[in-house]
PDB file of C-alpha atoms in Angstrom:
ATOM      1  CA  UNK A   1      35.763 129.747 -74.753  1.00 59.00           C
ATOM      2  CA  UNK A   2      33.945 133.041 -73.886  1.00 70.00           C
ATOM      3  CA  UNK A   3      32.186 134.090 -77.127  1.00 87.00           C
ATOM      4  CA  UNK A   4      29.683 132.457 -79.050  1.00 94.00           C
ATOM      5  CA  UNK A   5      31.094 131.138 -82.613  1.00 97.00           C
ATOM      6  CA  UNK A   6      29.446 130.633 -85.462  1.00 98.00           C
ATOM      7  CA  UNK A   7      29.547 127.300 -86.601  1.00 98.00           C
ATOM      8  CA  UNK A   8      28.416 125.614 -90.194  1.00 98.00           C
ATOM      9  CA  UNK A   9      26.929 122.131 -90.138  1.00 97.00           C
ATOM     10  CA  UNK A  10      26.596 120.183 -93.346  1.00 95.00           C
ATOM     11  CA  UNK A  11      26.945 116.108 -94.374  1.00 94.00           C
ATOM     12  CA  UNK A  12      26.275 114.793 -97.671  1.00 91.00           C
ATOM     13  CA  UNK A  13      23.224 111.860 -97.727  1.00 90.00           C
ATOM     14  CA  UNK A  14      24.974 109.206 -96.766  1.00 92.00           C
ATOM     15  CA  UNK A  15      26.479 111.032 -93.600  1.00 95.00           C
ATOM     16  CA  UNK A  16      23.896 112.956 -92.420  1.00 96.00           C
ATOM     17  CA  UNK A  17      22.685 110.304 -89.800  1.00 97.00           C
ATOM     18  CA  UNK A  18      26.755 110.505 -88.894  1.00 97.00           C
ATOM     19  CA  UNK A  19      26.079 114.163 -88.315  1.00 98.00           C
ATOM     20  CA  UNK A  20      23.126 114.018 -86.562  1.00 98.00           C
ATOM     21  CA  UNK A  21      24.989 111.148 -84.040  1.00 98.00           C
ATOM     22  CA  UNK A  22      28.073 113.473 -83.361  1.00 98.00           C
ATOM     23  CA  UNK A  23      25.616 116.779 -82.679  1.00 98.00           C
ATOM     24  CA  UNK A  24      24.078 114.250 -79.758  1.00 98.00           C
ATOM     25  CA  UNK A  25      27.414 113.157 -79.021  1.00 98.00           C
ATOM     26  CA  UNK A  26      28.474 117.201 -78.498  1.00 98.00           C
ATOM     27  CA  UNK A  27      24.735 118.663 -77.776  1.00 97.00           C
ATOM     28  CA  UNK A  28      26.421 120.656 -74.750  1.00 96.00           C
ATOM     29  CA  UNK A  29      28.881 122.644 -76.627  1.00 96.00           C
ATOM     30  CA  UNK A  30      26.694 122.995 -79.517  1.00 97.00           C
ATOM     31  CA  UNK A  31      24.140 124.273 -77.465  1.00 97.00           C
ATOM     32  CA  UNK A  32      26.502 127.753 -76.689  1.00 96.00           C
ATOM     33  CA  UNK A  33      27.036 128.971 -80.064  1.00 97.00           C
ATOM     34  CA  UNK A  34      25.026 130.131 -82.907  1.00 98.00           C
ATOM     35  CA  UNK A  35      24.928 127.306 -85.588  1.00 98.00           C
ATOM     36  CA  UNK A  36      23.874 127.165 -89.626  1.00 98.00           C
ATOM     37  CA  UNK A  37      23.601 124.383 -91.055  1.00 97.00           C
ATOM     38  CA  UNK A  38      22.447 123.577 -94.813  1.00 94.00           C
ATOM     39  CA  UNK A  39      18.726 122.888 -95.540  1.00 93.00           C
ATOM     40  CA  UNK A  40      17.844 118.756 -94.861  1.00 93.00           C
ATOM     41  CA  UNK A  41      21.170 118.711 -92.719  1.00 96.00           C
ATOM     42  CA  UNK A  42      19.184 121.586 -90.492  1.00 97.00           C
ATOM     43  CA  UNK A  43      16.643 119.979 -90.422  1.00 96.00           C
ATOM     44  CA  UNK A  44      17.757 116.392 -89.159  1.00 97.00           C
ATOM     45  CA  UNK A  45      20.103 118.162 -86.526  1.00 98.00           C
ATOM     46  CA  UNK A  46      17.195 120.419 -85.155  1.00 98.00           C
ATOM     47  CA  UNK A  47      14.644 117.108 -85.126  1.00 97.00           C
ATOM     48  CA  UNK A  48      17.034 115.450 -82.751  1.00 98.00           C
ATOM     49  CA  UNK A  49      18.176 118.660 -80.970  1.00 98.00           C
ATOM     50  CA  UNK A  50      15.343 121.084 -81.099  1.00 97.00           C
ATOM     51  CA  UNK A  51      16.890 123.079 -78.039  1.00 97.00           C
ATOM     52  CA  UNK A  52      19.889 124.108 -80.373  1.00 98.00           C
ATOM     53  CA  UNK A  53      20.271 127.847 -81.920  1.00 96.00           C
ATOM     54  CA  UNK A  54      19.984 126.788 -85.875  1.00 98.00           C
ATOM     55  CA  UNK A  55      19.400 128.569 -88.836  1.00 97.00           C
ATOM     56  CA  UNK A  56      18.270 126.459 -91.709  1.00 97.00           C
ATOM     57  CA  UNK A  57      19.769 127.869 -94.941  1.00 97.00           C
ATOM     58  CA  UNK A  58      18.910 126.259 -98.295  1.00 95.00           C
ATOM     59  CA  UNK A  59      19.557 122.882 -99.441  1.00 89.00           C
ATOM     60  CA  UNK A  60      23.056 122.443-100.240  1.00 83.00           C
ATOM     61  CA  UNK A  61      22.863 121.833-104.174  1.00 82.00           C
ATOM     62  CA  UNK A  62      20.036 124.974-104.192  1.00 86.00           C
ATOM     63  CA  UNK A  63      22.345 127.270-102.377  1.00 88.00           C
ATOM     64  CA  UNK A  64      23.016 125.945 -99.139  1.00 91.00           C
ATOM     65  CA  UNK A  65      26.776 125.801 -99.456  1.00 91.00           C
ATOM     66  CA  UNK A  66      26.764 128.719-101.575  1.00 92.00           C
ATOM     67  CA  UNK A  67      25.389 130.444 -98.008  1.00 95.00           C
ATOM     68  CA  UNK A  68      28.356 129.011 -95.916  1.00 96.00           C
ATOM     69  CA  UNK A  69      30.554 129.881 -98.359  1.00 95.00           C
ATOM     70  CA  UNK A  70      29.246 133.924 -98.474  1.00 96.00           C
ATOM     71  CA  UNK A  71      29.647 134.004 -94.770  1.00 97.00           C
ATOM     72  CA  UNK A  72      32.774 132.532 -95.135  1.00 97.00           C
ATOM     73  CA  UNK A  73      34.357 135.413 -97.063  1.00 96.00           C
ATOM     74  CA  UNK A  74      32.333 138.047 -95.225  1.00 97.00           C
ATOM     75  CA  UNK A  75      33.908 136.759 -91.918  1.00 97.00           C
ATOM     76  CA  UNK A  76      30.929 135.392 -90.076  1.00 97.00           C
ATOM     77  CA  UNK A  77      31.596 132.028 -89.894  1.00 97.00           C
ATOM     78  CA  UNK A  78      34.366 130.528 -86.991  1.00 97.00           C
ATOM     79  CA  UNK A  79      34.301 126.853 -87.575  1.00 97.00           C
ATOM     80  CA  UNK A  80      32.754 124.222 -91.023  1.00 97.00           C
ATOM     81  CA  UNK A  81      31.640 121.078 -89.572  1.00 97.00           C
ATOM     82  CA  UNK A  82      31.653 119.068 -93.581  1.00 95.00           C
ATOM     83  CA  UNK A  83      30.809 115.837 -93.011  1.00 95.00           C
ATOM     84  CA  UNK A  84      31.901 114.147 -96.585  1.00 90.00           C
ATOM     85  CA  UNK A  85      30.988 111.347 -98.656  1.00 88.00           C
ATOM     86  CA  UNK A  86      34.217 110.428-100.340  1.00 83.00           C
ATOM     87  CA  UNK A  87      32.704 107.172-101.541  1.00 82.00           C
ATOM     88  CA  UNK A  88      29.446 108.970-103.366  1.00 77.00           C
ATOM     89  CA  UNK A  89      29.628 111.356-106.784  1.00 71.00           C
ATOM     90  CA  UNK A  90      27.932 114.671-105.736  1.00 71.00           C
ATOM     91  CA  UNK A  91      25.964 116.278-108.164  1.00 69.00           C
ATOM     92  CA  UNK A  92      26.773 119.597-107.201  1.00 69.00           C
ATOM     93  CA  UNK A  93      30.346 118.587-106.939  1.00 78.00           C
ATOM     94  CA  UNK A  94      31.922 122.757-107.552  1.00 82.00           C
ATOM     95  CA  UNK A  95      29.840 123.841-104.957  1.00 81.00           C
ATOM     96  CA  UNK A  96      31.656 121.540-102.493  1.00 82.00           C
ATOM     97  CA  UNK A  97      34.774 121.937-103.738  1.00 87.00           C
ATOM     98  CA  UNK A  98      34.152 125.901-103.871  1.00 89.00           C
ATOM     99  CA  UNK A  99      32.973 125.740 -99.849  1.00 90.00           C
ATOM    100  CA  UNK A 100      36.174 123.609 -98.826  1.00 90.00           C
ATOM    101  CA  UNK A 101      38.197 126.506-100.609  1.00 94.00           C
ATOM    102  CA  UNK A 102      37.112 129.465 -99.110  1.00 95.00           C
ATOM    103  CA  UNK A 103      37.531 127.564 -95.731  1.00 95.00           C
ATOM    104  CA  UNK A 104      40.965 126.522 -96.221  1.00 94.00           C
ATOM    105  CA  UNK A 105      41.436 130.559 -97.237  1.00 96.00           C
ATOM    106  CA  UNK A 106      39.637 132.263 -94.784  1.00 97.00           C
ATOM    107  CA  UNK A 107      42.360 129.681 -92.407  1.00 97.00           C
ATOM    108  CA  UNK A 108      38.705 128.611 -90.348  1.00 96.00           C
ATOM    109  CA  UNK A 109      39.049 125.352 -88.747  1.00 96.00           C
ATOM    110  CA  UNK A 110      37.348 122.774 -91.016  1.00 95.00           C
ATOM    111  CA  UNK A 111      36.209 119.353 -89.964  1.00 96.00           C
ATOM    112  CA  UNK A 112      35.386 116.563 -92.758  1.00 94.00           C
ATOM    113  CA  UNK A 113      34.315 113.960 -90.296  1.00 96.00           C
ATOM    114  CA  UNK A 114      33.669 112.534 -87.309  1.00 97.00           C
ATOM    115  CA  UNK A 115      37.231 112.366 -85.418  1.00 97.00           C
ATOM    116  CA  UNK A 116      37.951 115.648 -86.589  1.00 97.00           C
ATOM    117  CA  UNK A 117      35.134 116.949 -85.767  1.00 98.00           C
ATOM    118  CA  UNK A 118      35.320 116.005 -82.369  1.00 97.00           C
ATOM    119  CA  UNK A 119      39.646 117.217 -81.533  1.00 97.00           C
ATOM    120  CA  UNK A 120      38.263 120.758 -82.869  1.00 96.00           C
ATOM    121  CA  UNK A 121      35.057 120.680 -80.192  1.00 95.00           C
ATOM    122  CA  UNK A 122      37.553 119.381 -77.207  1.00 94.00           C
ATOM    123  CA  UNK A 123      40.300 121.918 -78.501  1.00 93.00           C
ATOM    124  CA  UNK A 124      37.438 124.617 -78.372  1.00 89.00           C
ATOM    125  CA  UNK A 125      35.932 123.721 -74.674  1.00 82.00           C
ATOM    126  CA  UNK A 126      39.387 123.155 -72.830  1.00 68.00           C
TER     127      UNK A 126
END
């Protein structure tokens, strides 16, 4: 890989802590690209890794995935890292949905957990 991508980071509550555990896991590739990642996701991933190149956008129900999404269509964003909660209701539940649309559109590659996550990173660096 030769150019920086632009990568979205976001995780539901109950996954965040997964999130934060596979950016440790993949600190070196994360470390050469240009990453966003929703507000308290940001946050969490930037406390652990403080060396990494991340924009905090807003909190996901206030906007957050609203953000990923307008980057999405605008063409600025290469990769969603979505870490879901499949087992929690999610208040802002269209929002979600709306993000994992314009992903699946826009034909990015889109990662809803861990294992996923992870064959898109080693796909990426080889």
């Amino acid at each position: 890989m030769t150019r920086q991508l632009a990568i979205g980071l976001v995780a539901h509550d109950d996954k965040k802590a997964d999130l934060v555990d596979w950016a440790l896991a993949h600190a070196a590739f994360l470390e050469k690209h240009v990453l966003y990642g929703t507000g308290t996701t940001g946050g969490r991933i930037l406390q652990a890794l403080p060396q990494l190149q991340l924009t905090r956008l807003k909190s996901g129900p206030l906007g957050g995935d609203q953000q990923l999404g307008a980057m999405i269509a605008e063409g600025r964003l290469d990769i969603l890292i979505f870490f879901v909660d499949p087992l929690s209701p999610q208040p802002h539940d269209v929002d979600v949905k709306a993000l994992i649309r314009l992903a699946t559109l826009a034909d990015i590659p889109f990662a809803c957990n861990a294992a996923t996550a992870t064959l898109v990173v080693k796909g990426l660096d080889a």
